CSV table of C-alpha atoms and ligand atoms in Angstrom, one decimal:
chain,number,residue,atom,x,y,z
A,1,MET,CA,0.2,-0.2,0.0
A,2,GLN,CA,1.4,3.3,-1.0
A,3,GLY,CA,-0.5,5.7,1.2
A,4,SER,CA,-4.4,6.4,2.1
A,5,GLY,CA,-6.6,9.3,2.9
A,6,VAL,CA,-7.7,10.9,-0.5
A,7,VAL,CA,-10.8,12.1,-1.0
A,8,TYR,CA,-12.7,12.0,-4.0
A,9,SER,CA,-15.8,13.6,-4.9
A,10,GLY,CA,-18.1,11.6,-7.1
A,11,ASP,CA,-21.6,10.8,-7.7
A,12,PHE,CA,-21.7,9.0,-4.4
A,13,GLY,CA,-20.6,11.7,-2.6
A,14,ALA,CA,-16.9,12.3,-0.9
A,15,VAL,CA,-15.0,9.3,-0.1
A,16,ALA,CA,-11.8,8.4,1.2
A,17,VAL,CA,-9.6,5.8,-0.3
A,18,ARG,CA,-6.7,4.2,-0.1
A,19,GLU,CA,-4.1,3.2,-3.0
A,20,ARG,CA,-3.7,-0.8,-3.5
A,21,ASP,CA,-0.9,-2.6,-5.7
A,22,CYS,CA,-1.3,-5.7,-7.5
A,23,PRO,CA,-3.5,-7.9,-4.8
A,24,LEU,CA,-1.9,-11.1,-6.1
A,25,CYS,CA,1.5,-10.7,-6.8
A,26,GLY,CA,2.2,-7.4,-5.0
A,27,GLU,CA,3.5,-5.6,-7.9
A,28,GLY,CA,3.4,-1.8,-7.7
A,29,SER,CA,0.2,-0.5,-9.2
A,30,GLY,CA,2.8,2.5,-10.6
A,31,SER,CA,4.1,0.0,-13.2
A,32,ALA,CA,0.6,0.0,-15.3
A,33,PRO,CA,-0.9,2.4,-16.6
A,34,ALA,CA,-4.7,3.0,-16.5
A,35,GLY,CA,-6.4,0.4,-18.9
A,36,ARG,CA,-8.9,0.9,-21.4
A,37,TYR,CA,-12.0,0.0,-18.6
A,38,SER,CA,-11.0,2.6,-16.4
A,39,ARG,CA,-13.5,5.3,-15.5
A,40,GLU,CA,-12.5,8.5,-13.8
A,41,PRO,CA,-11.7,8.6,-10.9
A,42,TRP,CA,-11.2,4.7,-10.9
A,43,ALA,CA,-8.3,3.2,-12.7
A,44,VAL,CA,-8.5,-0.5,-13.7
A,45,LYS,CA,-5.1,-1.9,-13.9
A,46,ASP,CA,-3.5,-4.7,-15.7
A,47,CYS,CA,-0.6,-6.3,-13.8
A,48,PRO,CA,2.6,-6.4,-15.9
A,49,ALA,CA,4.0,-8.9,-13.9
A,50,CYS,CA,1.0,-11.7,-13.3
A,51,GLY,CA,-1.8,-10.1,-15.5
A,52,PHE,CA,-4.2,-9.6,-12.4
A,53,VAL,CA,-6.9,-7.1,-13.4
A,54,TYR,CA,-7.9,-4.8,-10.6
A,55,ILE,CA,-8.7,-1.2,-9.4
A,56,ASP,CA,-5.8,0.4,-7.6
A,57,ARG,CA,-7.8,2.5,-5.2
A,58,ALA,CA,-10.4,1.0,-2.7
A,59,PRO,CA,-12.4,2.8,-0.6
A,60,GLU,CA,-11.5,3.0,3.1
A,61,PHE,CA,-12.8,0.4,5.3
A,62,GLU,CA,-14.6,2.7,7.7
A,63,MET,CA,-16.1,4.4,5.1
A,64,GLN,CA,-17.8,1.7,4.0
A,65,PHE,CA,-19.3,0.7,7.4
A,66,GLU,CA,-22.2,3.7,6.8
A,67,THR,CA,-21.6,5.6,4.1
A,68,MET,CA,-20.1,3.8,1.3
A,69,ALA,CA,-22.4,0.2,1.8
A,70,TRP,CA,-22.5,-1.4,-1.2
A,71,GLU,CA,-26.4,-1.6,-1.6
A,72,ARG,CA,-26.2,2.1,-2.0
A,73,THR,CA,-23.3,2.5,-4.9
A,74,THR,CA,-25.1,-0.7,-6.5
A,75,LYS,CA,-28.1,1.2,-6.8
A,76,LEU,CA,-26.5,4.7,-8.1
A,77,GLU,CA,-24.7,2.2,-10.8
A,78,GLU,CA,-28.1,0.6,-11.7
A,79,GLN,CA,-29.3,3.9,-12.3
A,80,ARG,CA,-26.6,4.6,-14.6
A,81,ARG,CA,-26.6,1.9,-16.6
A,82,ALA,CA,-30.7,2.2,-16.7
A,83,GLU,CA,-30.1,5.5,-18.5
A,84,LEU,CA,-27.4,3.7,-20.5
A,85,ARG,CA,-29.2,1.4,-22.1
A,86,PRO,CA,-32.8,1.2,-20.9
A,87,PHE,CA,-34.1,-1.7,-22.7
A,88,SER,CA,-31.4,-4.4,-22.5
A,89,TYR,CA,-31.2,-3.2,-19.1
A,90,ARG,CA,-35.0,-4.4,-18.0
A,91,ALA,CA,-33.8,-7.8,-20.0
A,92,SER,CA,-30.8,-8.4,-18.0
A,93,LYS,CA,-32.9,-7.7,-14.7
A,94,ARG,CA,-35.3,-10.4,-15.4
A,95,THR,CA,-32.4,-12.7,-16.2
A,96,ARG,CA,-30.5,-11.7,-12.9
A,97,PHE,CA,-33.9,-12.4,-10.9
A,98,ARG,CA,-34.1,-15.7,-12.2
A,99,MET,CA,-30.2,-16.5,-11.6
A,100,HIS,CA,-30.5,-14.9,-8.0
A,101,LEU,CA,-32.5,-18.1,-6.9
A,102,LEU,CA,-30.0,-20.6,-8.6
A,103,PRO,CA,-26.8,-19.9,-7.0
A,104,LYS,CA,-28.0,-19.6,-3.4
A,105,ARG,CA,-29.1,-23.5,-4.3
A,106,MET,CA,-26.1,-24.3,-5.8
A,107,VAL,CA,-24.2,-23.3,-2.8
A,108,LEU,CA,-26.2,-25.1,-0.2
A,109,GLY,CA,-26.6,-28.2,-2.7
A,110,TYR,CA,-22.9,-28.6,-3.1
A,111,VAL,CA,-22.1,-28.3,0.5
A,112,ALA,CA,-25.0,-30.6,1.7
A,113,SER,CA,-23.6,-33.0,-0.7
A,114,ARG,CA,-20.3,-33.2,1.1
A,115,ILE,CA,-20.9,-32.6,4.6
A,116,ARG,CA,-24.0,-33.5,6.9
A,117,GLY,CA,-23.6,-30.7,9.2
A,118,GLY,CA,-21.1,-28.4,11.1
A,119,ASN,CA,-20.0,-24.4,11.2
A,120,VAL,CA,-20.5,-22.4,8.2
A,121,LEU,CA,-19.0,-19.4,7.3
A,122,ASP,CA,-20.7,-16.6,5.1
A,123,LEU,CA,-18.0,-14.3,4.3
A,124,GLY,CA,-19.9,-11.0,3.1
A,125,CYS,CA,-22.8,-12.2,4.5
A,126,GLY,CA,-25.1,-9.3,4.1
A,127,ASP,CA,-28.6,-9.8,6.5
A,128,GLY,CA,-27.8,-13.4,6.5
A,129,HIS,CA,-30.5,-14.5,4.1
A,130,ALA,CA,-28.3,-17.0,2.0
A,131,MET,CA,-27.8,-19.2,5.2
A,132,ALA,CA,-31.7,-19.3,5.9
A,133,SER,CA,-32.0,-22.5,4.0
A,134,PHE,CA,-29.1,-24.2,5.4
A,135,PRO,CA,-30.9,-27.7,7.2
A,136,ASP,CA,-30.2,-28.4,10.8
A,137,GLY,CA,-26.8,-29.4,11.9
A,138,PHE,CA,-25.6,-26.5,10.0
A,139,VAL,CA,-24.6,-23.7,12.5
A,140,PRO,CA,-24.2,-20.6,10.4
A,141,TYR,CA,-21.7,-17.9,11.2
A,142,GLY,CA,-20.9,-14.5,8.8
A,143,ILE,CA,-18.9,-11.2,8.3
A,144,GLU,CA,-20.3,-8.6,7.1
A,145,ILE,CA,-18.9,-4.7,7.0
A,146,SER,CA,-22.5,-3.1,6.4
A,147,THR,CA,-23.1,-2.6,10.0
A,148,LYS,CA,-27.1,-2.3,9.6
A,149,ALA,CA,-27.0,-5.9,7.6
A,150,ALA,CA,-24.4,-7.5,9.9
A,151,ALA,CA,-27.1,-6.7,13.2
A,152,VAL,CA,-30.0,-8.4,11.0
A,153,ALA,CA,-27.6,-11.5,10.0
A,154,ASP,CA,-26.4,-11.8,13.7
A,155,ARG,CA,-30.2,-11.8,15.2
A,156,ALA,CA,-30.8,-14.8,12.4
A,157,PHE,CA,-27.4,-16.7,13.1
A,158,ARG,CA,-28.0,-16.6,16.9
A,159,GLU,CA,-31.5,-18.4,16.9
A,160,ARG,CA,-29.3,-21.5,15.2
A,161,GLY,CA,-26.1,-21.2,17.3
A,162,GLY,CA,-23.9,-18.7,15.5
A,163,TYR,CA,-23.3,-15.4,15.0
A,164,ALA,CA,-22.2,-12.6,12.7
A,165,ILE,CA,-19.5,-9.9,13.0
A,166,ASN,CA,-19.5,-6.6,11.7
A,167,ALA,CA,-16.0,-6.4,10.6
A,168,ALA,CA,-13.7,-6.6,7.4
A,169,CYS,CA,-13.6,-9.9,6.6
A,170,VAL,CA,-9.7,-10.1,7.2
A,171,GLU,CA,-10.0,-8.7,10.8
A,172,GLY,CA,-13.2,-10.3,11.3
A,173,LEU,CA,-11.4,-13.7,10.4
A,174,ARG,CA,-9.0,-13.4,12.8
A,175,ARG,CA,-11.2,-13.6,15.8
A,176,PHE,CA,-12.2,-17.2,15.1
A,177,PRO,CA,-9.8,-20.2,16.2
A,178,GLU,CA,-8.1,-22.5,13.8
A,179,GLY,CA,-9.8,-25.3,12.3
A,180,PHE,CA,-12.9,-23.9,13.3
A,181,PHE,CA,-15.3,-24.4,10.2
A,182,ALA,CA,-16.0,-27.3,7.9
A,183,ALA,CA,-17.1,-24.9,4.8
A,184,ALA,CA,-17.4,-21.3,3.9
A,185,SER,CA,-19.7,-19.6,1.0
A,186,LEU,CA,-17.7,-16.5,-0.7
A,187,ARG,CA,-20.9,-15.8,-2.7
A,188,SER,CA,-20.5,-12.4,-5.2
A,189,TYR,CA,-17.9,-11.2,-2.1
A,190,LEU,CA,-14.2,-11.7,-3.0
A,191,GLU,CA,-14.7,-9.3,-6.2
A,192,HIS,CA,-15.3,-6.5,-3.4
A,193,GLU,CA,-12.7,-7.6,-1.1
A,194,ALA,CA,-9.6,-4.8,-1.1
A,195,GLU,CA,-7.2,-7.4,0.5
A,196,PRO,CA,-8.6,-10.9,-1.3
A,197,LEU,CA,-5.1,-12.4,-0.4
A,198,PRO,CA,-4.6,-11.7,3.3
A,199,VAL,CA,-8.6,-13.1,3.5
A,200,LEU,CA,-8.3,-16.2,1.8
A,201,ARG,CA,-5.2,-17.2,4.0
A,202,GLN,CA,-7.0,-16.3,7.1
A,203,LEU,CA,-9.9,-18.3,5.6
A,204,ALA,CA,-7.5,-21.5,5.1
A,205,ARG,CA,-6.4,-21.1,9.0
A,206,VAL,CA,-10.0,-21.0,10.0
A,207,LEU,CA,-11.0,-23.9,7.8
A,208,ALA,CA,-10.6,-27.4,9.1
A,209,PRO,CA,-8.2,-29.8,7.5
A,210,GLY,CA,-10.4,-31.0,4.5
A,211,GLY,CA,-12.7,-28.1,4.5
A,212,PHE,CA,-13.3,-26.1,1.5
A,213,ALA,CA,-14.8,-22.6,0.4
A,214,VAL,CA,-17.6,-22.4,-2.4
A,215,VAL,CA,-16.6,-19.2,-4.5
A,216,LYS,CA,-18.7,-17.3,-7.0
A,217,VAL,CA,-17.3,-14.1,-8.8
A,218,PRO,CA,-17.6,-12.2,-12.1
A,219,ASN,CA,-15.6,-14.1,-14.7
A,220,TYR,CA,-13.4,-11.3,-16.5
A,221,GLY,CA,-12.1,-13.9,-18.8
A,222,SER,CA,-16.1,-14.4,-20.2
A,223,LEU,CA,-17.0,-14.0,-23.7
A,224,ASN,CA,-19.6,-11.4,-22.5
A,225,ARG,CA,-16.6,-9.1,-21.2
A,226,ARG,CA,-14.8,-9.2,-24.6
A,227,ILE,CA,-17.9,-8.5,-26.6
A,228,MET,CA,-19.3,-5.9,-24.2
A,229,GLY,CA,-16.4,-4.2,-23.1
A,230,ARG,CA,-17.1,-1.3,-20.9
A,231,ARG,CA,-20.6,-2.1,-20.6
A,232,TRP,CA,-20.2,-5.6,-19.2
A,233,CYS,CA,-22.0,-6.1,-16.3
A,234,GLY,CA,-18.9,-7.2,-14.1
A,235,PHE,CA,-17.9,-3.6,-13.9
A,236,ARG,CA,-18.6,-1.6,-10.9
A,237,TYR,CA,-16.6,1.3,-9.7
A,238,PRO,CA,-15.6,1.0,-7.1
A,239,ASP,CA,-17.7,-1.8,-5.8
A,240,HIS,CA,-15.8,-4.5,-7.8
A,241,LEU,CA,-12.1,-4.1,-6.9
A,242,ASN,CA,-10.5,-7.2,-8.4
A,243,TYR,CA,-11.4,-9.0,-12.0
A,244,PHE,CA,-10.7,-12.6,-11.9
A,245,THR,CA,-10.0,-14.8,-14.6
A,246,PRO,CA,-10.0,-18.8,-13.7
A,247,ARG,CA,-6.3,-18.7,-13.8
A,248,THR,CA,-5.8,-15.7,-11.2
A,249,LEU,CA,-8.2,-17.4,-8.9
A,250,ARG,CA,-6.5,-20.5,-9.0
A,251,GLU,CA,-3.4,-18.8,-8.7
A,252,MET,CA,-4.3,-16.5,-5.6
A,253,ALA,CA,-6.4,-19.7,-4.2
A,254,GLY,CA,-2.6,-21.8,-4.6
A,255,ARG,CA,-0.9,-18.6,-2.5
A,256,ALA,CA,-3.4,-19.3,0.1
A,257,GLY,CA,-2.9,-22.8,0.3
A,258,PHE,CA,-6.2,-24.0,-1.5
A,259,THR,CA,-6.6,-25.9,-4.4
A,260,ALA,CA,-8.7,-24.8,-6.9
A,261,SER,CA,-11.2,-26.9,-8.9
A,262,PHE,CA,-14.0,-25.8,-11.3
A,263,GLY,CA,-16.0,-28.8,-12.1
A,264,ARG,CA,-17.4,-29.3,-15.7
A,265,THR,CA,-19.4,-26.2,-15.7
A,266,GLY,CA,-17.8,-23.6,-13.0
A,267,ARG,CA,-15.9,-21.8,-15.8
A,268,LEU,CA,-17.9,-21.5,-18.9
A,269,PRO,CA,-16.9,-18.8,-20.9
A,270,THR,CA,-20.7,-18.4,-21.8
A,271,SER,CA,-21.3,-17.0,-18.4
A,272,ASP,CA,-20.4,-13.9,-16.7
A,273,ASN,CA,-19.7,-15.3,-13.5
A,274,MET,CA,-17.4,-18.6,-12.4
A,275,TRP,CA,-17.9,-21.2,-9.6
A,276,ALA,CA,-14.7,-22.6,-7.8
A,277,VAL,CA,-14.4,-24.9,-4.7
A,278,LEU,CA,-11.2,-24.1,-2.8
A,279,ALA,CA,-10.3,-27.2,-0.9
A,280,ARG,CA,-7.9,-27.2,2.2
A,281,PRO,CA,-5.7,-30.4,2.0
A,282,GLY,CA,-6.0,-32.9,4.6
A,283,GLY,CA,-9.0,-34.1,6.5
B,1,ZN,ZN1,0.2,-8.9,-10.4
């Protein structure tokens, strides 16, 4: 990290940011020019050392607790897109509605197919709704940076023996003991995280040997990104800080001590998203 405290004013109000180097290999962000997907004041960089694509400034965590809640910038971004392309926006919103139901079942279905119960962790758990359908035997835990959402999740999780922590994930993970979790869900979370590698390293620590994490992130390597360019739905400034491809996700997972697998359908180039299972050795 090169510095912090810069304040930008934008359509989301003033926001304190800090600079980020390449989150995969640590190469300084100064060595890459702003790429073609940049949008003032956010520069999208393509790391010349490892090829990882990322925004080189992240909103300060403290800002995200209240003023910079994701749901707020997400709404503004949706408005911007609605103004850009009203027709296809409506179409994609319908598609998203259908897709919204499917991935939740995919995480649950996958986890339930491998284990019968245990402590499960949802990183970026929001209000906790994704854990609601987990059957008895699973004890839900979560970490969420939005104070309001974390309070809702905490109430729901406590009824089932778990709880939710209101913190940045890397900090929240440190509060759990080693090997505490059987499984974790990282659904539409890792692309938002300013410190994805430290988070994955902490995650490897709190997962039991043989434990695993189910990950869903936008696939920067998708056909749609190549075709749509700047209008690809995976670009969100500055909500989406990391733009993974199957290769860079596998490499980052490997640096954190995980083995990534995508199955037969986890990285289809025709999908805007990819699914991976990160496995911790042992067990
Ligand atoms: Zn790099």
